[in-house]
Steps between C-alpha positions, in 0.01 A plus 500: 500500500810356667779756516872442481516683833247290690637271768505124460516214748766247393494225759604662827641804320295815445637664188438879498469501121484253211838581350761222505865568431578212266821297534790645301858375497745779586814286567625709791569216745841462662727197464341185636154613393468737796250786516652843567422829673433654158239233436339585834482866400368417153209292622424731793470795260218312322315380810185699415415226247215283622740208469862467390615178335878482514738426217548132425684323783669167429404205723829317438836562338414297191177699481685830457437648158695826490812625679435764764167358612405427861427162653300340780686175552759587768478640852714794392251588228211489747687735734577738211132521403378593849602869477320517163169368627534706820552817297191429289290430808633810678373705206158336523544254214444131430741280301495149350816329376489367147664157495659445160678184387661576165519140382665493158530881492837506675867439430792312664698826510233640733442202731790263437241238410332373184145636485214255539167479327214267420680393180839542336377789287684833525324832539485728198731801520792621705502480878672743735833389650768676706693570177204608290231331288573146381290247308270300725671168580354153473325417828516165671166320494381434852456139597147415612619445856660847504197700388335494840814640664477810281130538579587488871765770449221756460353396835838515672560851365150599609573398859817706489306794352257503792795473739651800323186705563319476167121501519476220245647359181420490130621202298633610163310276261538736204745636244673178397655407835483153658127472576424653160739251338307207645172655377644545152425279202848540349737542799343196667540189284481254788326164472457439874228631732626860458470523122271449204139561601370822653439315826862392510650834399318687779616242757826674593326834553238339721761316704708816549196706604358225721831461683520875552144516633583220741810692610359851550125485435283579201432857615873567470542337158441639150614404152579702188414361155553616142242310292629435151809713559798420278778606734835325452344293223231320703174420325158409634313379195195426717526807724133537591440131576831476687449805719133424574603152614773651716264755655245229576761312703633816665147596606505211747789657690344830617787712370549868573484576129580417142705764316442503122704673234336633183679248282183374331200665337241668720239229437740232621582705808130556570442124475773451755350769726170310490681175574678639806274549806756682713692826502644596161791737446510612137797648319313675218781545245750262344815476716789706365287608204483858371207597723495550876201449725319825571178595670286432193628143466458444873141629504417287196606180674332591827180532299566156347527337841863522610539567872850650498714654226872441452724790400859432399729753334294797618597418859871513415503868407209602725543384860185701579302348211188455713480872575589597143214295361259607774570869436552459124855633521756445222659155485880520478669296224735217588858473377518147363881506488507488882274198543781252561816711525535472879565784743257762627472703179163426345409315819485747788533818292136528392314746721144562606314769305637844572217752551577862408362804675 
């Protein structure tokens, strides 16, 4: 049986185990979307993960979703990321940058710009702003001629990520952000070649991934998806058909991986596993739900055919999560109040397991 602690060959990278630190926003970036020394320490502390996927990184200013998040669209941002990737590599780790365009999940108070989306349909719920949560604003519907520019933004950010020392990139196609909005049957009401049919609604995702592969190579490119997920009000009424069609097109591109969230029933996810011929990262529990991924959930999905297992919140409070699971040590609880508060408390203050004599 495949073990969580067996190595895995991911393109040119040899992962020492099959544990992936999933992307998690921590909003600790400095002004201008710059990575910090605290971020370098945070990721370096968790470098024993087989692979780290960074927090969402905006590919453009209009693509920024939340205040306090880092970017990869200026030379200064690239320079700020280099100490982060160097620290991870110095500790023996591997790190991909998650490229996240927020689309309609943004606010003018955060970016100074009206958010954009596939259609003029606002997200459901309040979005984060520098002055606190505010209702999601009405986005501006992208003109057909503009859509390709936003697809290319992922590729541009990917080039910058490699320049900054990342080992690869993951396009955020999940959780109700821009790629997910184009996939959606209610956020995307377009009548041009990017809307309506399944073939049209997957077009933006394919263009963004294809451009990124052309920029940095398929072995350095992954994508994260949340089949049927209802984040920020998006719906996929035909989730299985939609995602199988998307995976069929992605399979032509020789990607590093597809990263699935457990946002659909297990039978749907198994259908998607069978439809995807390449490496699959599986996040076994619903994001931000009451349950965290543990060893039992990981082993279950390895048995079902996943190649790598994503762990989210458990990595926040347990920088040595790999060793804790390997040795069946207690898993420390996470303080949810510190997720987005900024500063080092709840960020660098979690310690490795303390053995007693």
